[in-house]
Amino acid sequence: MDWLQALCLGIVQGLTEFLPVSSSAHLILVPVLTGWPDQGLAFDVAVHVGTLVAVLAYFRTTLVTLAADTLGSLHQRRLQGEGRLGAMILLATLPVITVGLLLDEATETLLRGPLVIAGANLVFAVPLWLAWRFGRGRAQEHAIGAGAALLIGLAQCLAVIPGTSRSGVTMTAGLALGLAPTAAARFSFLLSIPTIALAGGWKALGLITGDAPVHWGALAIGTLSSALAAYACIGAFLALLARVGMTPFVAYRLALGAVLLALFL
């Protein structure tokens, strides 16, 4: 892998991880459409580390309070301050742990094709638009209860299908449950922290136990470009969400799905 491929894929990962358009789909598609060699497991881990660093940095102030109050709630055996939100994030993470472990091999082999990505883009664009058009409310992320957290967590499990978009399905579920758009986005971004950390750790374990060569220069470029692009993307998306809404992303998903069907069907 040369530096240009690493830079481009890092930026692609950073821009698409937190938008409702599926980063995994784009990481699969870019090499297919450009003729580049597959970037490999090590690079996938590196760019996910980059996006994890970005979301940790962006929400650093919130996370300090969230972690302290969550640990305090566990110690006091009652929810206090931001501890309730922390508990809901942990609860919403539980479903994807089980599903990810069960379907990891399938997603790495059977579900990586362009037609799967095309179908997922087309299918999941519809509920995203419906949730934006009819489901959004005024509730903030602190109002999420156990039932809603589990539903959002179950929706997140659908993201094991490339093209679905983890942020897309979690925001869709949040909007459908009555969250305000920015609240649905913030909860989705906070939920990404344990999810990306667990997925990255699992992939890193496979990397450690494997014997594939590691190109450290490409990994460094991918990690840095992914982190910078993701940090900028989070801020821009939250700032523009109320103005642009989800319609541009729905249109993009439909267009991408149609183009992929035309190319590969």
Coordinates of C-alpha atoms in Angstrom, one line a residue:
M1 CA 0.0 0.0 0.0
D2 CA 1.4 3.4 -1.0
W3 CA 0.9 6.7 0.9
L4 CA -1.8 8.0 -1.4
Q5 CA -4.0 4.9 -0.9
A6 CA -3.5 5.1 2.8
L7 CA -4.3 8.8 2.9
C8 CA -7.5 8.4 0.7
L9 CA -8.8 5.4 2.7
G10 CA -8.1 7.2 6.0
I11 CA -10.1 10.2 4.9
V12 CA -12.9 8.0 3.5
Q13 CA -13.1 6.2 6.9
G14 CA -13.0 9.4 8.9
L15 CA -15.7 11.1 6.8
T16 CA -18.1 8.1 6.6
E17 CA -17.8 6.6 10.1
F18 CA -20.2 9.1 11.7
L19 CA -22.3 10.0 8.7
P20 CA -25.3 7.7 7.9
V21 CA -23.7 6.3 4.8
S22 CA -21.6 3.3 6.0
S23 CA -17.9 3.5 6.4
S24 CA -17.4 -0.3 6.0
A25 CA -19.1 -0.1 2.6
H26 CA -16.8 2.6 1.4
L27 CA -13.7 0.9 2.6
I28 CA -14.7 -2.2 0.6
L29 CA -15.9 -0.2 -2.4
V30 CA -12.9 2.2 -2.9
P31 CA -10.4 -0.6 -3.6
V32 CA -12.9 -2.4 -5.8
L33 CA -13.7 0.6 -7.9
T34 CA -10.1 1.9 -8.1
G35 CA -8.4 -1.4 -8.6
W36 CA -6.3 -1.0 -5.5
P37 CA -5.3 -4.1 -3.5
D38 CA -7.3 -4.8 -0.4
Q39 CA -5.9 -2.8 2.4
G40 CA -5.9 -5.7 4.9
L41 CA -6.9 -6.1 8.5
A42 CA -4.1 -4.1 10.0
F43 CA -5.1 -1.0 8.1
D44 CA -8.8 -1.5 9.0
V45 CA -7.8 -1.6 12.6
A46 CA -5.7 1.5 12.3
V47 CA -8.3 3.7 10.7
H48 CA -10.9 2.6 13.3
V49 CA -8.4 3.7 16.0
G50 CA -8.3 7.0 14.2
T51 CA -12.1 7.5 14.4
L52 CA -12.1 6.3 18.0
V53 CA -9.5 9.0 18.9
A54 CA -11.6 11.6 17.1
V55 CA -14.8 10.9 19.0
L56 CA -12.9 10.7 22.3
A57 CA -11.3 14.0 21.6
Y58 CA -14.5 15.7 20.5
F59 CA -16.6 14.6 23.5
R60 CA -13.7 14.7 26.0
T61 CA -15.4 17.1 28.4
T62 CA -18.6 15.1 28.3
L63 CA -16.8 11.8 28.7
V64 CA -14.9 12.9 31.9
T65 CA -18.2 13.7 33.6
L66 CA -19.9 10.6 32.1
A67 CA -17.2 8.2 33.3
A68 CA -17.0 9.7 36.8
D69 CA -20.8 9.7 37.3
T70 CA -21.2 6.2 35.9
L71 CA -18.5 4.8 38.2
G72 CA -20.0 6.8 41.0
S73 CA -23.4 5.3 40.3
L74 CA -22.0 1.8 40.4
H75 CA -20.3 2.6 43.7
Q76 CA -23.4 4.2 45.2
R77 CA -25.7 1.6 43.6
R78 CA -28.0 4.3 42.3
L79 CA -27.9 6.4 39.2
Q80 CA -26.6 9.9 39.7
G81 CA -25.8 12.8 37.3
E82 CA -24.6 11.5 33.9
G83 CA -24.5 8.0 35.3
R84 CA -28.0 7.2 33.8
L85 CA -26.8 8.1 30.3
G86 CA -23.6 6.1 30.8
A87 CA -25.7 3.1 31.9
M88 CA -27.9 3.4 28.8
I89 CA -24.9 3.5 26.5
L90 CA -23.5 0.3 28.2
L91 CA -26.9 -1.3 27.9
A92 CA -27.2 -0.4 24.2
T93 CA -23.8 -1.9 23.6
L94 CA -24.7 -5.4 24.8
P95 CA -26.7 -6.7 21.8
V96 CA -23.9 -5.9 19.3
I97 CA -21.3 -7.9 21.4
T98 CA -23.3 -11.1 20.9
V99 CA -24.3 -10.5 17.3
G100 CA -20.8 -9.3 16.3
L101 CA -19.2 -12.5 17.8
L102 CA -21.7 -14.7 16.1
L103 CA -21.6 -13.1 12.6
D104 CA -18.0 -11.9 12.5
E105 CA -16.8 -14.6 10.0
A106 CA -19.9 -14.1 7.7
T107 CA -19.4 -10.3 7.5
E108 CA -15.8 -10.7 6.6
T109 CA -16.5 -13.2 3.8
L110 CA -20.1 -13.7 2.6
L111 CA -21.3 -10.1 3.0
R112 CA -18.5 -8.0 1.5
G113 CA -19.8 -8.0 -2.1
P114 CA -20.9 -4.8 -3.9
L115 CA -24.5 -6.2 -4.4
V116 CA -24.9 -6.6 -0.6
I117 CA -23.7 -3.1 -0.2
A118 CA -26.1 -1.9 -2.9
G119 CA -29.1 -3.6 -1.3
A120 CA -28.3 -2.4 2.2
N121 CA -28.0 1.2 1.0
L122 CA -31.3 1.0 -0.8
V123 CA -33.2 -0.8 1.9
F124 CA -32.0 1.2 4.9
A125 CA -32.4 4.6 3.2
V126 CA -36.2 4.2 3.5
P127 CA -36.5 3.9 7.3
L128 CA -33.9 6.7 7.7
W129 CA -36.1 9.0 5.6
L130 CA -39.3 7.9 7.3
A131 CA -37.8 8.5 10.8
W132 CA -36.5 11.9 9.8
R133 CA -39.9 12.9 8.1
F134 CA -42.3 11.5 10.8
G135 CA -40.5 10.3 13.9
R136 CA -38.2 13.1 15.2
G137 CA -39.3 14.6 18.5
R138 CA -37.8 16.9 21.1
A139 CA -36.5 14.4 23.7
Q140 CA -32.8 14.7 24.6
E141 CA -30.4 11.7 25.0
H142 CA -30.7 11.9 28.8
A143 CA -34.4 10.9 28.5
I144 CA -33.5 7.5 27.0
G145 CA -34.8 4.7 29.1
A146 CA -33.8 1.0 29.2
G147 CA -36.3 -0.1 26.6
A148 CA -35.2 2.6 24.1
A149 CA -31.5 1.9 24.7
L150 CA -32.0 -1.8 24.0
L151 CA -34.0 -1.0 20.8
I152 CA -31.2 1.3 19.6
G153 CA -28.7 -1.3 20.5
L154 CA -30.6 -4.0 18.6
A155 CA -30.8 -1.6 15.6
Q156 CA -27.0 -1.2 15.8
C157 CA -26.7 -5.0 15.2
L158 CA -27.9 -4.5 11.7
A159 CA -24.7 -2.6 10.9
V160 CA -22.8 -5.9 10.6
I161 CA -24.2 -5.9 7.1
P162 CA -21.9 -3.6 5.0
G163 CA -23.8 -0.7 3.5
T164 CA -26.2 -0.5 6.5
S165 CA -24.3 2.2 8.4
R166 CA -23.9 1.9 12.2
S167 CA -24.6 5.6 12.7
G168 CA -27.4 5.5 10.2
V169 CA -29.4 2.8 11.9
T170 CA -28.8 4.1 15.4
M171 CA -29.9 7.6 14.4
T172 CA -32.9 6.1 12.6
A173 CA -33.9 4.3 15.8
G174 CA -33.3 7.3 17.9
L175 CA -35.4 9.5 15.7
A176 CA -38.2 6.9 15.5
L177 CA -38.2 6.8 19.3
G178 CA -38.8 10.5 19.6
L179 CA -35.3 11.9 20.1
A180 CA -34.5 15.3 18.7
P181 CA -32.1 15.1 15.7
T182 CA -29.0 16.3 17.5
A183 CA -29.8 14.2 20.5
A184 CA -30.1 11.1 18.3
A185 CA -26.8 12.0 16.7
R186 CA -25.0 12.6 20.0
F187 CA -26.2 9.3 21.5
S188 CA -25.1 7.5 18.3
F189 CA -21.7 9.1 18.5
L190 CA -21.3 8.3 22.2
L191 CA -22.5 4.7 21.6
S192 CA -19.8 4.4 18.9
I193 CA -17.1 4.6 21.5
P194 CA -17.5 1.2 23.2
T195 CA -18.6 -0.3 19.9
I196 CA -15.6 0.8 17.9
A197 CA -13.3 -0.1 20.8
L198 CA -14.7 -3.6 21.0
A199 CA -14.7 -4.2 17.3
G200 CA -11.2 -2.7 16.9
G201 CA -9.9 -4.9 19.8
W202 CA -11.4 -8.0 18.3
K203 CA -9.8 -7.2 14.9
A204 CA -6.5 -6.4 16.6
L205 CA -6.6 -9.8 18.3
G206 CA -6.9 -11.4 14.9
L207 CA -4.0 -9.3 13.7
I208 CA -1.8 -10.3 16.6
T209 CA -2.4 -14.0 16.0
G210 CA -1.9 -13.7 12.3
D211 CA 1.3 -13.5 10.2
A212 CA 0.4 -10.8 7.7
P213 CA 3.1 -8.1 7.2
V214 CA 2.5 -4.7 8.8
H215 CA 3.3 -1.5 6.8
W216 CA 3.7 1.0 9.7
G217 CA 4.1 4.1 7.6
A218 CA 0.8 3.4 5.8
L219 CA -0.9 2.7 9.1
A220 CA 0.3 6.0 10.6
I221 CA -1.0 8.0 7.6
G222 CA -4.3 6.2 7.7
T223 CA -4.7 6.6 11.5
L224 CA -3.9 10.3 11.4
S225 CA -6.0 11.2 8.3
S226 CA -8.9 9.2 9.7
A227 CA -8.8 11.0 13.0
L228 CA -8.6 14.5 11.5
A229 CA -11.3 13.8 9.0
A230 CA -13.6 12.2 11.6
Y231 CA -13.1 15.1 14.1
A232 CA -14.0 17.7 11.5
C233 CA -17.0 15.6 10.3
I234 CA -18.5 15.2 13.8
G235 CA -18.5 18.9 14.4
A236 CA -19.8 19.8 10.9
F237 CA -22.6 17.2 11.0
L238 CA -23.9 18.3 14.4
A239 CA -23.8 22.0 13.4
L240 CA -25.6 21.4 10.0
L241 CA -28.0 18.6 11.0
A242 CA -30.9 20.9 11.9
R243 CA -30.4 22.8 8.6
V244 CA -29.7 20.0 6.0
G245 CA -31.5 17.1 7.7
M246 CA -31.2 13.5 6.5
T247 CA -32.6 14.0 3.0
P248 CA -29.2 14.5 1.3
F249 CA -27.8 11.3 2.9
V250 CA -31.0 9.4 1.9
A251 CA -30.5 10.7 -1.7
Y252 CA -26.8 9.7 -1.6
R253 CA -27.6 6.2 -0.4
L254 CA -30.3 5.7 -3.1
A255 CA -27.9 7.0 -5.8
L256 CA -25.0 4.8 -4.6
G257 CA -27.2 1.7 -4.4
A258 CA -28.6 2.3 -7.9
V259 CA -25.1 2.9 -9.4
L260 CA -23.7 -0.3 -7.8
L261 CA -26.7 -2.3 -9.1
A262 CA -26.0 -1.0 -12.6
L263 CA -22.3 -1.8 -12.4
F264 CA -22.4 -5.2 -10.7
L265 CA -25.8 -6.8 -11.4

